[in-house]
PDB file of C-alpha atoms in Angstrom:
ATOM      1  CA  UNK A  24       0.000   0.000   0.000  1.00  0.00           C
ATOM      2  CA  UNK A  25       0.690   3.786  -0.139  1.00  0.00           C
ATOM      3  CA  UNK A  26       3.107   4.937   2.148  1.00  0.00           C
ATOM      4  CA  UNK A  27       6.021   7.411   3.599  1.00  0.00           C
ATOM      5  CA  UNK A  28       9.542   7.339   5.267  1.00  0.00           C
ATOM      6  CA  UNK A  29      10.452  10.290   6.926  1.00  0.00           C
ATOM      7  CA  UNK A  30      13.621  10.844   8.113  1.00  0.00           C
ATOM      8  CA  UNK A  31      13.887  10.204  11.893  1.00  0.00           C
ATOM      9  CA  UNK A  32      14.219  13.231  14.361  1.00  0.00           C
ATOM     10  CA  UNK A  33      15.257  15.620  16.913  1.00  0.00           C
ATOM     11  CA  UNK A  34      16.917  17.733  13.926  1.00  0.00           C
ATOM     12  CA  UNK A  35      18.954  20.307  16.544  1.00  0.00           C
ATOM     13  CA  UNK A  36      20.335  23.262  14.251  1.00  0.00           C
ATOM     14  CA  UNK A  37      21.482  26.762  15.087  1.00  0.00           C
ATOM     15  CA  UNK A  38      19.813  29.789  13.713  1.00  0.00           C
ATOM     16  CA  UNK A  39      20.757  30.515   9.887  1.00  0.00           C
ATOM     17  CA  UNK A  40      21.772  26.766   9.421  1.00  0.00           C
ATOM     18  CA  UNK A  41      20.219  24.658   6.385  1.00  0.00           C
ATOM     19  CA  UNK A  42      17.548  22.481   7.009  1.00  0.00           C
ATOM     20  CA  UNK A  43      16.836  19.024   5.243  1.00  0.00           C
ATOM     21  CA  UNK A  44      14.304  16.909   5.959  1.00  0.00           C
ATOM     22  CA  UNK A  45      14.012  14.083   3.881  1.00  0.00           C
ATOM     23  CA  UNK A  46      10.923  12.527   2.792  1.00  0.00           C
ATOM     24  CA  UNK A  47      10.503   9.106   0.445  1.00  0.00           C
ATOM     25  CA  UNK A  48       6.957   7.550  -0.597  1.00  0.00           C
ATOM     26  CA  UNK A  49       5.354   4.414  -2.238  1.00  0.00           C
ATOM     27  CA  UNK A  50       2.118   4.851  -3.796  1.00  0.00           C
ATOM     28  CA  UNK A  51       0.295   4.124  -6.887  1.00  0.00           C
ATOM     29  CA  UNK A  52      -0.037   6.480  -9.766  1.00  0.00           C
ATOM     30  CA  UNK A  53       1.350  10.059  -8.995  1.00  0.00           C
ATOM     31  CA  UNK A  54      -0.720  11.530  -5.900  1.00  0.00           C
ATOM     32  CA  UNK A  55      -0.424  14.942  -4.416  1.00  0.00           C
ATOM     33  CA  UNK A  56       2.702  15.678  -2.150  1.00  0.00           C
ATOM     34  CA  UNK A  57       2.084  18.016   1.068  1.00  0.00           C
ATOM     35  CA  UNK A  58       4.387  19.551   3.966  1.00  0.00           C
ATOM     36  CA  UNK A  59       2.909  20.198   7.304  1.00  0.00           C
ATOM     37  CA  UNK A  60       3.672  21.313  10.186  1.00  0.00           C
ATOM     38  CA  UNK A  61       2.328  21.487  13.842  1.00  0.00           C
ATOM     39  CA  UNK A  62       3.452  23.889  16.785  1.00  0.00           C
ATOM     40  CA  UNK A  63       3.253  22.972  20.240  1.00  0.00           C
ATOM     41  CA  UNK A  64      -0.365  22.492  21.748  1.00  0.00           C
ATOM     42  CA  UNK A  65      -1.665  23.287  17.978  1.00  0.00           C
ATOM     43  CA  UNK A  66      -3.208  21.215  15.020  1.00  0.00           C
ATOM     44  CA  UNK A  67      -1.772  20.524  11.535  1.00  0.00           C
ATOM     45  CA  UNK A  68      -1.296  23.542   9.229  1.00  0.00           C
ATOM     46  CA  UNK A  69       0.342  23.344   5.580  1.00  0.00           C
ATOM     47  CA  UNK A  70       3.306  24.152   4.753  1.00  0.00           C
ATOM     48  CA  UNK A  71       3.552  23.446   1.042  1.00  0.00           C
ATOM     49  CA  UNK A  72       2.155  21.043  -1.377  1.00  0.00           C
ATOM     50  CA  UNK A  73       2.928  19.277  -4.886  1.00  0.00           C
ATOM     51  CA  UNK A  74       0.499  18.315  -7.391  1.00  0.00           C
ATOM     52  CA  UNK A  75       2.710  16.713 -10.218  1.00  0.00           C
ATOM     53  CA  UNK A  76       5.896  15.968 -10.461  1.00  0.00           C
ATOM     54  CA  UNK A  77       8.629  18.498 -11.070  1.00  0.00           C
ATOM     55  CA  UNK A  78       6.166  20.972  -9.469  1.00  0.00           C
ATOM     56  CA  UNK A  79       8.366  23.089  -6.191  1.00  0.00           C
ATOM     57  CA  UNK A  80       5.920  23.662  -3.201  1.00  0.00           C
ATOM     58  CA  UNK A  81       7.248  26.696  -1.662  1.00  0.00           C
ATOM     59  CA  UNK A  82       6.119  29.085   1.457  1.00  0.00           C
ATOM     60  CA  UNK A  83       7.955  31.369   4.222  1.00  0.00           C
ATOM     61  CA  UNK A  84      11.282  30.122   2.575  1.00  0.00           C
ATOM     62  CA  UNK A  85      10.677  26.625   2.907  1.00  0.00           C
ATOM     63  CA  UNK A  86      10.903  24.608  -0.563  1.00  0.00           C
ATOM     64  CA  UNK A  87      10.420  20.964  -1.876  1.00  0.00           C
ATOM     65  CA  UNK A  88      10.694  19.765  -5.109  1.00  0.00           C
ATOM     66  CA  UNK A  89       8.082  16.905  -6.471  1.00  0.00           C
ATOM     67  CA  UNK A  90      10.525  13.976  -7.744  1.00  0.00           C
ATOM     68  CA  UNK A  91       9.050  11.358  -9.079  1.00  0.00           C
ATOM     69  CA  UNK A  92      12.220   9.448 -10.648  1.00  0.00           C
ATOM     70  CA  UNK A  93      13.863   9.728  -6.927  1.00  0.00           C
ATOM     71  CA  UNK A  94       9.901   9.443  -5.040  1.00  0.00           C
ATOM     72  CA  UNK A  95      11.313  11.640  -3.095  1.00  0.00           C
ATOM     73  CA  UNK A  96       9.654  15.219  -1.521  1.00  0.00           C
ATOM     74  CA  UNK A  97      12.636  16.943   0.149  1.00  0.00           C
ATOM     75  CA  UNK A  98      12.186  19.549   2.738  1.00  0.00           C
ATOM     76  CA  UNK A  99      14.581  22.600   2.867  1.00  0.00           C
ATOM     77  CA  UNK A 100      15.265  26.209   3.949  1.00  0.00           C
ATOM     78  CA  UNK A 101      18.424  28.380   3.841  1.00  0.00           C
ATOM     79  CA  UNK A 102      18.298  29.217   7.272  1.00  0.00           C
ATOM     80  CA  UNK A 103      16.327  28.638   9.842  1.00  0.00           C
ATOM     81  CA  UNK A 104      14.946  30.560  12.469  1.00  0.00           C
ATOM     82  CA  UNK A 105      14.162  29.966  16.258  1.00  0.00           C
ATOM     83  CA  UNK A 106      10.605  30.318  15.215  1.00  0.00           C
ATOM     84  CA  UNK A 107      10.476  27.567  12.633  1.00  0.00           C
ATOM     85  CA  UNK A 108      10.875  24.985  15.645  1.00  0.00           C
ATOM     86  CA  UNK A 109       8.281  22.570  15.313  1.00  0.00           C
ATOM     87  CA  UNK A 110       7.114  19.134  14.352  1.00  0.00           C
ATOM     88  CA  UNK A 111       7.224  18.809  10.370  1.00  0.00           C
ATOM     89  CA  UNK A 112       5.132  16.013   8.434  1.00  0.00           C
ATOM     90  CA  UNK A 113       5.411  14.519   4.614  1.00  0.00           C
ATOM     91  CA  UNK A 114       1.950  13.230   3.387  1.00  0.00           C
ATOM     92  CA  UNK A 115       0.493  11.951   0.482  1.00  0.00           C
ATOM     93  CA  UNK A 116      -2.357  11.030  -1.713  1.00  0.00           C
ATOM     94  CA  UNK A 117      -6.389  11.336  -0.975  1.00  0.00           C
ATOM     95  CA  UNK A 118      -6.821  10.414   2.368  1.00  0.00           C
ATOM     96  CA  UNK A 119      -3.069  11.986   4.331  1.00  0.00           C
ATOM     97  CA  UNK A 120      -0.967   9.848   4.904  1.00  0.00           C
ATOM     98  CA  UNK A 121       1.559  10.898   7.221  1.00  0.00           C
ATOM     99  CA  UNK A 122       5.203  10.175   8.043  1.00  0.00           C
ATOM    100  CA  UNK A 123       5.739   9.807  11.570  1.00  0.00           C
ATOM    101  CA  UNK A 124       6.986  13.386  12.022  1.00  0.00           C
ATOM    102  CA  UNK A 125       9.981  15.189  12.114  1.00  0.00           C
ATOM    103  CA  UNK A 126      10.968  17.656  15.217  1.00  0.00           C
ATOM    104  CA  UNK A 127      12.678  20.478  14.343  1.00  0.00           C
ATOM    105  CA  UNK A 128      14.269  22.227  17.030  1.00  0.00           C
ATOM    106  CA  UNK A 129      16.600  25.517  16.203  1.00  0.00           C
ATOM    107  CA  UNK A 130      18.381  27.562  18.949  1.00  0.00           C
ATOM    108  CA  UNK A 131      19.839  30.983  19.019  1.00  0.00           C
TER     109      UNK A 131
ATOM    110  CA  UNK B 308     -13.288  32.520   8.663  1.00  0.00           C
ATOM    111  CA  UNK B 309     -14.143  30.300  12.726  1.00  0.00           C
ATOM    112  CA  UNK B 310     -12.044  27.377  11.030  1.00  0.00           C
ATOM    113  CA  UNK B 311     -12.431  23.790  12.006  1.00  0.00           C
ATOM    114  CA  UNK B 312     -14.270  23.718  15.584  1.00  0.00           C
ATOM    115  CA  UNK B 313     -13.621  20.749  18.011  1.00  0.00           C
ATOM    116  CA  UNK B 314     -15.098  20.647  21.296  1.00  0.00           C
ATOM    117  CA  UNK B 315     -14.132  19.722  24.278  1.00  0.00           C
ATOM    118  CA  UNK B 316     -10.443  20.933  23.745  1.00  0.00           C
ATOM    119  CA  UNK B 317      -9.440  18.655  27.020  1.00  0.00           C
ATOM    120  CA  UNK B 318     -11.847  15.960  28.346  1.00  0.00           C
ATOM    121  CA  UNK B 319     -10.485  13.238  31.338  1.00  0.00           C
ATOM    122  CA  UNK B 320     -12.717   9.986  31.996  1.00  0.00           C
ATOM    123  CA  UNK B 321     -12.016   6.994  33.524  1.00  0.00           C
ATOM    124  CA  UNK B 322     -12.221   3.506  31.736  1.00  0.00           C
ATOM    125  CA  UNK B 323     -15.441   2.278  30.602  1.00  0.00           C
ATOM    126  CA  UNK B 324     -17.038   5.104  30.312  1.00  0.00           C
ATOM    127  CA  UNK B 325     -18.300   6.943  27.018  1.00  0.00           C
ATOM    128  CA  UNK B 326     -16.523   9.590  25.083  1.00  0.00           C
ATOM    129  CA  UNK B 327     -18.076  11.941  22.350  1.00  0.00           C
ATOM    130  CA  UNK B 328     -15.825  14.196  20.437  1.00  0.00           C
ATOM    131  CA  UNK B 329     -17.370  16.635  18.480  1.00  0.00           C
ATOM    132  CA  UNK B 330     -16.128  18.582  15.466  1.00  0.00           C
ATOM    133  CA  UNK B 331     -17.495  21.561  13.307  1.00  0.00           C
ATOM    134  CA  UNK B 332     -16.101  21.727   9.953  1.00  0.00           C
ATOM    135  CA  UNK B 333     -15.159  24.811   7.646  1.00  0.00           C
ATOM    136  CA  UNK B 334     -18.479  26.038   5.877  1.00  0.00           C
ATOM    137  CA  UNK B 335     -18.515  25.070   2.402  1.00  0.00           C
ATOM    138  CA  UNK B 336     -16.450  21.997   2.560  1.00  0.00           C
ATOM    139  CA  UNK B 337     -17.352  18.282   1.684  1.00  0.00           C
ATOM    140  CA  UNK B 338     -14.903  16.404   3.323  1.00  0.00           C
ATOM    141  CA  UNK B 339     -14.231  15.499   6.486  1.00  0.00           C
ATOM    142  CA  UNK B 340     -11.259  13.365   8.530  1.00  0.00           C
ATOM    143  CA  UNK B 341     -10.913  12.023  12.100  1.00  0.00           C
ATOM    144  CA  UNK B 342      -7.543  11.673  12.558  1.00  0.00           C
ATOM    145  CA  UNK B 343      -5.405  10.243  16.564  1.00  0.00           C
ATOM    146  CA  UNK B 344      -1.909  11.398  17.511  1.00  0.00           C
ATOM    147  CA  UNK B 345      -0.037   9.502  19.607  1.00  0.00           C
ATOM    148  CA  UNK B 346       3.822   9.453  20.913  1.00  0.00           C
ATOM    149  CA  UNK B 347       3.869   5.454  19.581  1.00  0.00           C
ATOM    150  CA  UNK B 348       2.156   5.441  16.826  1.00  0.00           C
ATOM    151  CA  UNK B 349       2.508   8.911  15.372  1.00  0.00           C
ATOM    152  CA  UNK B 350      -0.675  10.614  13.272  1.00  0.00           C
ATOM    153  CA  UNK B 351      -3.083   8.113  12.085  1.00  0.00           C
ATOM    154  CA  UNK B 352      -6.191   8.190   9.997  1.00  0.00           C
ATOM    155  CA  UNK B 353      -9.539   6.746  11.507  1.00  0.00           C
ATOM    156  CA  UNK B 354     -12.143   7.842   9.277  1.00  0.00           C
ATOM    157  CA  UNK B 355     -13.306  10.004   6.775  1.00  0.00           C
ATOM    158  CA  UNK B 356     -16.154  11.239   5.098  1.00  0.00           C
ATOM    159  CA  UNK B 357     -17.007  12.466   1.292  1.00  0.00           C
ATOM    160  CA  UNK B 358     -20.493  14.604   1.730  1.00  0.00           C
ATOM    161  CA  UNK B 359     -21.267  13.323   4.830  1.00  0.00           C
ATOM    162  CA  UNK B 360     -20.793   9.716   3.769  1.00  0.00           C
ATOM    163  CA  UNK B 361     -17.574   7.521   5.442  1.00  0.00           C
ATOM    164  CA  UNK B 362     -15.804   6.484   2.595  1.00  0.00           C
ATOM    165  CA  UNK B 363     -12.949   4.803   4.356  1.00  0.00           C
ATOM    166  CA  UNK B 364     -13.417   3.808   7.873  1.00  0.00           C
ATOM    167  CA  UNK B 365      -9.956   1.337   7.832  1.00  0.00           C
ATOM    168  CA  UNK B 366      -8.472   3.073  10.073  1.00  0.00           C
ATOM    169  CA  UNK B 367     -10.655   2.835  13.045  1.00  0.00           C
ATOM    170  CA  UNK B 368      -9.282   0.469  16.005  1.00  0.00           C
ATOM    171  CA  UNK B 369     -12.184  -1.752  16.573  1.00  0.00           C
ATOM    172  CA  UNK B 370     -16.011  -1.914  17.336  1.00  0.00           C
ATOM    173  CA  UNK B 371     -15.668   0.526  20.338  1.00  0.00           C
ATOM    174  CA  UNK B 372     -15.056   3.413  18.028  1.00  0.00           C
ATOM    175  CA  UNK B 373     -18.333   4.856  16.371  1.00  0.00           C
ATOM    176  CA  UNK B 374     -18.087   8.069  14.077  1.00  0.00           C
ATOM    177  CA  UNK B 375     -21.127   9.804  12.442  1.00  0.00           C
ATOM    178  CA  UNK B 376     -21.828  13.002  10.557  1.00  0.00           C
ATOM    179  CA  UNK B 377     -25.506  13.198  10.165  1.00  0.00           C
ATOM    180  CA  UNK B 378     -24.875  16.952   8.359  1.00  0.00           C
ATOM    181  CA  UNK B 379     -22.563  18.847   5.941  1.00  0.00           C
ATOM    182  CA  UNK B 380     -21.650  20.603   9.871  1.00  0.00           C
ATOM    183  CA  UNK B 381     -21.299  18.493  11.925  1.00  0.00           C
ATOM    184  CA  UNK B 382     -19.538  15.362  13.122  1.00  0.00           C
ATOM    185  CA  UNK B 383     -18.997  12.874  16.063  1.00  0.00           C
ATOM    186  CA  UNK B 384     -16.207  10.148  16.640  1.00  0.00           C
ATOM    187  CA  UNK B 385     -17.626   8.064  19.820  1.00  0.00           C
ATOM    188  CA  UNK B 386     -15.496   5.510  22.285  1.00  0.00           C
ATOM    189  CA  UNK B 387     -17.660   3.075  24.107  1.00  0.00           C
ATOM    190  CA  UNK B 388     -16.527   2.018  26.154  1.00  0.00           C
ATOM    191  CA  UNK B 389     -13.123   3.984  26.688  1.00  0.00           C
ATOM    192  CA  UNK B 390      -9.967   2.285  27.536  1.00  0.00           C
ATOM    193  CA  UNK B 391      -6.745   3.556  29.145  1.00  0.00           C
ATOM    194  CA  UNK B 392      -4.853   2.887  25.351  1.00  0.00           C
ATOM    195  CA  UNK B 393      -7.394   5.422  23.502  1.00  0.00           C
ATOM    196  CA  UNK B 394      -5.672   8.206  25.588  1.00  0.00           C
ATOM    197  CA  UNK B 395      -4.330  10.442  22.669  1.00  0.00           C
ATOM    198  CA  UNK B 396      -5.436  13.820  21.157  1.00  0.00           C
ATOM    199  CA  UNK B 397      -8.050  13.885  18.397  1.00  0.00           C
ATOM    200  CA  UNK B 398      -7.744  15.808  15.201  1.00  0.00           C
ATOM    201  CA  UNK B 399     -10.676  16.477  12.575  1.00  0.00           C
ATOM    202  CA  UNK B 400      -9.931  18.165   9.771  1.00  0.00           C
ATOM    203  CA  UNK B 401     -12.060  18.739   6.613  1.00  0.00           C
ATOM    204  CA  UNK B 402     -11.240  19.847   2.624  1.00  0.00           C
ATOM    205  CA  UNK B 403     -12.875  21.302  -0.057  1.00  0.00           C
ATOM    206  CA  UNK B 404     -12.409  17.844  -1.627  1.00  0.00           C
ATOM    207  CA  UNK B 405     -10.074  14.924  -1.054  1.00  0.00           C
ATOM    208  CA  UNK B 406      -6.667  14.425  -2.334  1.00  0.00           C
ATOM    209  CA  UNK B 407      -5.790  17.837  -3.912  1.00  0.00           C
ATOM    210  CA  UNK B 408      -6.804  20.356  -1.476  1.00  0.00           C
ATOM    211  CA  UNK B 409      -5.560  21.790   1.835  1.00  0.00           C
ATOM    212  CA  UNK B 410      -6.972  19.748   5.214  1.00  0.00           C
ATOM    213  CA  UNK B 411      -7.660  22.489   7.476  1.00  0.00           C
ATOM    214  CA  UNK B 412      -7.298  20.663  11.104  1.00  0.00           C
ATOM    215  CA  UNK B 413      -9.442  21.655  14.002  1.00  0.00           C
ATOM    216  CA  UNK B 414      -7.148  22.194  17.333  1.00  0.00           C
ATOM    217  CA  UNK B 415      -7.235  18.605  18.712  1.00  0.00           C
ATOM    218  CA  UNK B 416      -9.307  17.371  21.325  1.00  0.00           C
ATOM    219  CA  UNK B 417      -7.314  15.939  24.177  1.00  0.00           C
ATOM    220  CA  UNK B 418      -8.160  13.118  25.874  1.00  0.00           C
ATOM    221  CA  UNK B 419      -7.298  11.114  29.060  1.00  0.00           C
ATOM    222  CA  UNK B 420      -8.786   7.742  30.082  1.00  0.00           C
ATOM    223  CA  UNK B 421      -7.798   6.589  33.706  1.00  0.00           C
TER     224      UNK B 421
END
């Protein structure tokens, strides 16, 4: 069946680093790629999404690139901020399906 | 725009008694998804619903879980009888329509069974 590998966490960086978080799926045909990501006490919000392949999600200078020769949906920024510490997710397809999560913490 | 409503935000039981979460989705849209968080198991999907009818109810755990939504605005997942192990916090979320659109998620519903 459909599914995601996420790259395991804590992901500890300093402010202005470069962030990757990797993100790998199986699934039939060519279903929609999303980022989310979740702040402490809060729900799900998105991040970025990808409805075909070499389509780039991009928002508040985070990026991934749809690659459907690698089935891969990379997650990066040029440098991070204290306030992008969070929990980060790679789903796909109709119904999400998540990866277990990626935390994200980044200190001054 | 209220956004996705869930109610209670925090609710604590004790085992073997019932538990009714409750969730208000966005106006306008036609799909709607249960989802449980967990430390073990991560983010999992229970059940969802295309215009108000479950279209893939795999993901619930077993008999004791119950989820309705008898209107385009409103939904219920039920536990009956709750156990220690359903302790997690409860997302909904709902969409515009399945698979290509945003899932705006409500703020979780909390829950504790001693």
């Amino acid at each position: 069946g459909d599914s995601v590998t996420q790259m395991e966490g804590p992901v500890t960086l300093s402010e202005e680093a470069f962030l990757t978080i990797n993100c790998t799926y199986t699934a039939t045909g060519y279903p929609s790629l999303f980022w989310y990501v979740q702040y402490p006490g809060e729900g799900l919000q998105l991040l970025l999404k990808a409805t075909k392949a070499d389509d780039k999600g991009s928002n508040k200078g985070f990026e991934a690139t749809y690659r459907k020769e690698t089935t891969s949906f990379h997650l990066e920024k040029g440098s991070v901020q204290v306030s992008d510490s969070a929990v980060y997710f790679c789903a796909l397809g109709t119904a999400l399906i998540f990866g277990k999560g990626t935390t994200l913490s980044v200190s001054s | 725009d209220a956004g996705v409503i869930q109610s209670p935000r925090h609710e604590v039981t004790e085992m073997g008694q019932e538990v009714t979460l409750r969730c208000k989705p966005i106006s306008g849209h036609n799909s709607l998804f249960w989802y449980r968080q967990t430390m073990m198991r991560g983010l999992e999907l229970l059940i969802y619903f295309n215009n108000n009818v479950p279209i893939d109810d795999s993901g619930m755990p077993e008999d004791r879980f119950s989820a309705k939504m008898p209107n385009a605005s409103f939904s219920t997942l039920k536990i009956q009888p709750s156990e220690p192990r359903d302790s997690a916090v409860y997302f909904c979320a709902s969409s515009l329509r399945d698979g290509y659109n945003e899932q705006f998620f409500g703020p979780g519903t909390r829950l504790t069974v001693l």
